Short mmCIF file of C-alpha atoms in Angstrom, two decimals:
data_model
loop_
_atom_site.label_atom_id
_atom_site.label_comp_id
_atom_site.label_asym_id
_atom_site.label_seq_id
_atom_site.Cartn_x
_atom_site.Cartn_y
_atom_site.Cartn_z
CA MET A 59 76.66 69.69 115.88
CA SER A 60 78.90 68.16 113.21
CA THR A 61 82.60 67.86 114.01
CA HIS A 62 85.74 68.01 111.88
CA PRO A 63 89.27 66.62 112.34
CA LEU A 64 91.35 69.15 114.25
CA PRO A 65 94.96 70.14 113.44
CA PRO A 66 97.38 70.53 116.40
CA SER A 67 96.83 74.32 116.28
CA TYR A 68 93.73 75.85 114.72
CA ILE A 69 90.96 78.39 114.57
CA GLN A 70 87.42 77.08 114.23
CA ARG A 71 84.63 79.54 113.56
CA PHE A 72 81.03 78.86 114.59
CA MET A 73 77.56 80.35 114.36
CA LEU A 74 74.72 80.28 116.87
CA GLU A 75 72.20 80.11 114.07
CA ASN A 76 69.07 80.58 116.16
CA LEU A 77 70.52 83.83 117.54
CA ASP A 78 72.57 85.41 114.73
CA ILE A 79 75.68 85.38 116.90
CA ARG A 80 79.00 84.28 115.49
CA GLY A 81 82.23 83.27 117.15
CA ALA A 82 85.50 81.40 117.02
CA VAL A 83 87.59 79.05 119.12
CA VAL A 84 91.39 79.16 118.88
CA ARG A 85 93.82 76.59 120.22
CA LEU A 86 97.56 76.93 119.75
CA ASP A 87 99.46 73.85 120.91
CA ASP A 88 102.53 73.06 118.78
CA VAL A 89 102.61 76.65 117.48
CA TRP A 90 102.73 78.15 120.97
CA GLN A 91 105.39 75.68 122.09
CA ALA A 92 107.52 76.51 119.03
CA MET A 93 107.15 80.25 119.69
CA GLN A 94 108.61 79.78 123.19
CA ALA A 95 111.49 77.48 122.19
CA GLY A 96 114.85 78.93 123.22
CA ARG A 97 113.31 82.13 124.57
CA ASP A 98 113.36 81.57 128.36
CA TYR A 99 110.49 83.97 129.07
CA ALA A 100 109.37 84.66 132.61
CA PRO A 101 105.95 83.01 133.17
CA ALA A 102 104.08 86.33 133.31
CA VAL A 103 105.71 87.51 130.06
CA ALA A 104 104.94 84.22 128.33
CA ARG A 105 101.30 84.47 129.39
CA LEU A 106 100.93 87.93 127.85
CA LEU A 107 102.52 86.78 124.60
CA GLY A 108 100.46 83.58 124.45
CA GLU A 109 97.20 85.43 125.03
CA MET A 110 98.17 87.97 122.39
CA ALA A 111 98.97 85.14 119.94
CA ALA A 112 95.55 83.58 120.53
CA VAL A 113 93.54 86.78 120.04
CA SER A 114 95.64 87.79 117.01
CA THR A 115 94.69 84.45 115.46
CA VAL A 116 91.01 85.20 116.15
CA ILE A 117 91.28 88.51 114.32
CA ALA A 118 93.39 87.16 111.45
CA GLY A 119 90.96 84.29 110.96
CA ASN A 120 87.99 86.67 110.70
CA LEU A 121 89.43 89.26 108.31
CA LYS A 122 87.13 90.22 105.45
CA GLN A 123 90.21 90.86 103.30
CA PRO A 124 92.93 88.39 104.32
CA GLY A 125 96.42 89.80 104.55
CA ARG A 126 99.49 89.93 106.74
CA LEU A 127 98.46 91.08 110.21
CA THR A 128 100.91 92.41 112.78
CA PHE A 129 100.07 93.54 116.30
CA GLN A 130 102.55 95.33 118.54
CA ILE A 131 102.21 96.43 122.13
CA GLN A 132 104.86 98.99 123.07
CA GLY A 133 105.37 100.33 126.55
CA HIS A 134 107.80 101.75 129.09
CA GLY A 135 107.71 98.94 131.65
CA PRO A 136 109.92 95.85 132.08
CA VAL A 137 108.25 94.45 128.95
CA SER A 138 108.89 97.10 126.29
CA LEU A 139 107.59 95.17 123.29
CA LEU A 140 105.18 92.35 122.42
CA VAL A 141 104.85 91.45 118.73
CA ILE A 142 102.65 88.94 116.92
CA ASP A 143 102.99 88.58 113.15
CA CYS A 144 100.49 86.44 111.24
CA ALA A 145 100.71 85.73 107.52
CA GLU A 146 97.61 85.41 105.35
CA THR A 147 98.00 81.62 105.59
CA LEU A 148 97.81 81.83 109.43
CA ASN A 149 101.53 81.19 109.72
CA LEU A 150 102.26 82.74 113.11
CA ARG A 151 105.34 84.05 114.90
CA GLY A 152 106.08 86.51 117.65
CA TYR A 153 108.28 87.53 120.55
CA ALA A 154 108.47 89.60 123.70
CA LYS A 155 111.27 91.96 124.70
CA ALA A 156 111.78 92.14 128.45
CA GLU A 157 114.60 93.80 130.36
CA GLY A 158 115.59 93.56 133.99
CA SER A 159 113.53 91.85 136.66
CA VAL A 160 109.88 91.21 135.91
CA SER A 161 107.47 91.64 138.81
CA GLY A 162 103.69 91.59 138.81
CA ASP A 163 101.53 89.91 136.22
CA SER A 164 99.09 92.57 135.02
CA LEU A 165 99.49 94.34 131.70
CA SER A 166 100.03 97.71 133.40
CA ALA A 167 102.68 96.32 135.76
CA LEU A 168 104.60 94.66 132.94
CA VAL A 169 104.17 97.12 130.07
CA GLY A 170 103.35 100.39 131.84
CA ASP A 171 101.89 103.21 129.78
CA GLY A 172 101.68 101.86 126.28
CA ARG A 173 99.87 101.55 123.01
CA LEU A 174 98.57 98.89 120.67
CA GLN A 175 99.54 99.14 117.02
CA LEU A 176 97.94 97.23 114.15
CA SER A 177 99.42 96.85 110.68
CA LEU A 178 97.49 95.03 107.95
CA ASP A 179 99.21 94.46 104.63
CA VAL A 180 96.68 93.44 101.97
CA GLU A 181 97.72 92.57 98.44
CA GLY A 182 96.79 95.37 96.05
CA LEU A 183 97.13 98.20 98.57
CA ASP A 184 99.95 100.70 98.04
CA GLN A 185 100.83 100.65 101.73
CA PRO A 186 99.69 98.73 104.81
CA TYR A 187 96.67 99.92 106.79
CA GLN A 188 97.80 101.02 110.26
CA SER A 189 96.06 102.08 113.44
CA LEU A 190 97.32 103.06 116.86
CA VAL A 191 95.29 103.03 120.08
CA PRO A 192 96.20 103.45 123.77
CA LEU A 193 96.15 100.37 125.97
CA GLU A 194 92.82 100.02 127.77
CA GLY A 195 92.25 97.99 130.91
CA ASP A 196 94.69 95.82 132.79
CA SER A 197 94.96 92.72 130.62
CA ILE A 198 95.35 91.53 127.04
CA THR A 199 91.65 90.60 127.17
CA ASP A 200 90.62 94.14 128.18
CA THR A 201 92.83 95.78 125.56
CA PHE A 202 91.64 93.65 122.66
CA THR A 203 87.98 93.70 123.75
CA HIS A 204 88.17 97.48 123.57
CA TYR A 205 89.97 97.32 120.23
CA LEU A 206 87.34 94.97 118.76
CA ALA A 207 84.48 97.16 119.99
CA GLN A 208 86.07 100.16 118.27
CA SER A 209 86.98 98.44 115.01
CA GLU A 210 84.07 96.05 114.51
CA GLN A 211 81.23 98.38 115.59
CA GLN A 212 79.41 95.33 116.99
CA PRO A 213 79.27 94.06 120.60
CA ALA A 214 81.79 91.28 121.19
CA GLY A 215 83.12 89.12 124.00
CA LEU A 216 86.60 87.62 124.38
CA TRP A 217 88.05 85.04 126.78
CA LEU A 218 91.72 84.03 126.76
CA ALA A 219 93.85 81.42 128.50
CA CYS A 220 97.50 80.42 128.38
CA SER A 221 99.72 77.73 129.88
CA PRO A 222 103.27 76.58 129.00
CA ASP A 223 101.73 74.01 126.65
CA ALA A 224 98.88 75.88 124.95
CA ALA A 225 97.19 79.22 124.34
CA ALA A 226 93.47 79.51 123.63
CA ALA A 227 90.69 81.95 122.90
CA LEU A 228 86.90 82.06 122.77
CA PHE A 229 85.33 84.90 120.79
CA VAL A 230 81.64 85.73 120.34
CA GLN A 231 80.10 88.62 118.41
CA LYS A 232 76.57 89.90 118.04
CA LEU A 233 75.48 90.35 114.42
CA PRO A 234 73.11 93.16 113.29
CA GLY A 235 70.05 90.89 113.04
CA ALA A 236 70.43 89.23 116.45
CA ASP A 237 67.80 91.24 118.33
CA ALA A 238 65.17 90.46 115.71
CA LYS A 239 65.70 86.74 116.33
CA ASP A 240 65.92 86.83 120.13
CA LEU A 241 65.91 90.05 122.13
CA ASP A 242 67.61 88.38 125.10
CA GLY A 243 69.94 86.16 123.07
CA TRP A 244 73.07 88.28 123.27
CA SER A 245 72.73 88.83 127.01
CA ARG A 246 72.22 85.10 127.51
CA VAL A 247 75.27 84.14 125.44
CA GLN A 248 77.46 86.62 127.31
CA THR A 249 76.32 85.24 130.65
CA LEU A 250 76.99 81.66 129.54
CA ALA A 251 80.38 82.47 128.02
CA GLU A 252 81.45 84.19 131.25
CA THR A 253 81.31 80.79 132.97
CA VAL A 254 84.11 79.35 130.82
CA ARG A 255 87.17 78.30 132.81
CA PRO A 256 90.78 78.48 131.59
CA GLU A 257 91.17 74.72 131.85
CA GLU A 258 88.14 74.28 129.57
CA LEU A 259 89.55 76.64 126.96
CA LEU A 260 92.88 74.82 127.09
CA GLY A 261 91.59 71.27 127.37
CA LEU A 262 88.32 70.81 125.46
CA ASP A 263 87.85 70.61 121.72
CA PRO A 264 85.43 73.17 120.24
CA ALA A 265 82.48 70.80 119.90
CA GLU A 266 82.63 69.80 123.58
CA LEU A 267 83.40 73.33 124.77
CA LEU A 268 80.53 74.94 122.86
CA GLY A 269 78.21 72.06 123.71
CA ARG A 270 78.81 72.70 127.41
CA LEU A 271 78.51 76.47 127.19
CA PHE A 272 75.61 76.77 124.76
CA ALA A 273 73.75 73.50 125.26
CA GLU A 274 70.35 74.99 124.40
CA GLU A 275 71.50 76.86 121.28
CA ASP A 276 71.79 75.76 117.66
CA VAL A 277 75.58 75.68 117.17
CA ARG A 278 76.98 75.30 113.66
CA LEU A 279 80.72 74.56 113.47
CA PHE A 280 82.67 75.50 110.35
CA LYS A 281 85.72 73.65 109.07
CA PRO A 282 88.79 74.47 111.18
CA ARG A 283 91.79 76.25 109.67
CA ALA A 284 95.27 75.12 110.64
CA VAL A 285 97.60 77.60 112.30
CA THR A 286 101.32 77.00 111.73
CA HIS A 287 104.73 78.20 112.85
CA HIS A 288 107.01 77.62 109.87
CA TRP A 289 109.73 80.22 109.53
CA PRO A 290 112.90 78.47 108.31
CA PRO A 291 116.18 80.40 108.19
CA ASN A 292 116.57 82.67 105.16
CA ARG A 293 120.25 83.56 104.96
CA GLU A 294 119.98 84.99 101.45
CA LYS A 295 117.40 87.55 102.57
CA VAL A 296 119.75 88.69 105.34
CA ALA A 297 122.61 88.80 102.84
CA ASP A 298 120.55 91.09 100.60
CA MET A 299 119.89 93.37 103.57
CA LEU A 300 123.62 93.57 104.31
CA ARG A 301 124.40 94.37 100.68
CA GLY A 302 121.85 97.16 100.90
CA LEU A 303 123.73 98.69 103.84
CA GLY A 304 126.89 98.89 101.75
CA GLU A 305 130.35 97.36 101.93
CA GLU A 306 131.92 100.21 103.90
CA GLU A 307 129.44 99.95 106.78
CA ILE A 308 129.58 96.15 106.92
CA ARG A 309 133.38 96.08 106.88
CA ALA A 310 133.44 98.61 109.74
CA VAL A 311 131.35 96.19 111.84
CA LEU A 312 133.59 93.31 110.77
CA ASP A 313 136.75 95.21 111.77
CA GLU A 314 135.30 96.05 115.19
CA TYR A 315 133.77 92.70 116.13
CA GLY A 316 135.51 90.14 113.93
CA GLU A 317 132.20 88.98 112.46
CA VAL A 318 128.80 90.36 111.52
CA VAL A 319 125.96 88.92 113.61
CA VAL A 320 122.30 89.48 112.72
CA HIS A 321 119.53 88.16 114.99
CA ASP A 322 115.98 87.83 113.67
CA ASP A 323 113.91 88.36 116.81
CA LEU A 324 110.58 87.34 115.28
CA SER A 325 111.78 84.00 113.93
CA ASN A 326 114.54 83.51 116.55
CA HIS A 327 117.32 82.81 114.05
CA THR A 328 120.91 84.08 114.32
CA TYR A 329 123.02 84.64 111.22
CA ARG A 330 126.82 84.99 111.35
CA PHE A 331 128.98 86.35 108.54
CA THR A 332 132.76 85.92 108.69
CA GLU A 333 135.34 87.93 106.76
CA GLU A 334 135.21 85.33 104.00
CA ASP A 335 131.39 85.54 103.88
CA VAL A 336 131.55 89.34 103.62
CA ALA A 337 134.10 89.12 100.81
CA ILE A 338 131.72 86.86 98.88
CA LEU A 339 128.80 89.22 99.59
CA PHE A 340 130.50 92.13 97.87
CA GLN A 341 132.33 90.16 95.21
CA PRO A 342 131.88 91.82 91.80
CA PRO A 343 129.72 89.76 89.44
CA THR A 344 131.72 87.67 87.00
CA LEU A 345 131.22 88.13 83.29
CA HIS A 346 130.66 85.08 81.12
#
């Protein structure tokens, strides 16, 4: 099994060539730490978001038509919203919205009755592709395993892990020709993958992880793709949004609060506009 240099956060796809079974390993280290910075999530909320970030990376990294992928889980529990947004370049961001005290650690206890929404924006399409499905099972793993089975039409397995320092995923999928190569291959791979422990997902590089799990199989590793979290402040974009709302509405907010404050939840940036800033926003263009 040939190895490749690994970025701090990555997705690395692989193939069990003797079985016609494909898969991927995801590890988010610096990206996951950056996503938590300044958020102060309860541990159970952070775990849900980290697992969702890892599986969203799996799906984004396996798209036939790359595009901007956004997953949302909406519910009526203490955690009302979980969002992961992944650009075509695997530039990742996300956040969780939690209110009140958080008790329990299962998906149903934290989110309650809810739904999973996918939006995929592919260049050339008039509007994003969207789908909406009810939450299935009691974990992020259950929900996305069900989603993958529905959308991919091929049997798949998913294992997730999350700690304060990293989030990780292992994904395997049976391809149409697998039974012709080995009738028991898919069952064997599932059984072996079920033995993976969270500390292995979080601590081993893909070559060692897959070597331990599938020691008797012919594993081919593809070149890893870096996953990033690079969302610098974009004050001009926010200014354009405020202009679009109109001077009357913005000045009403300014009169009531003394300043206009806009918080970008996904990127965790706060923008403040004073009276002077607002005056400049709506200043008539000068003629030269």
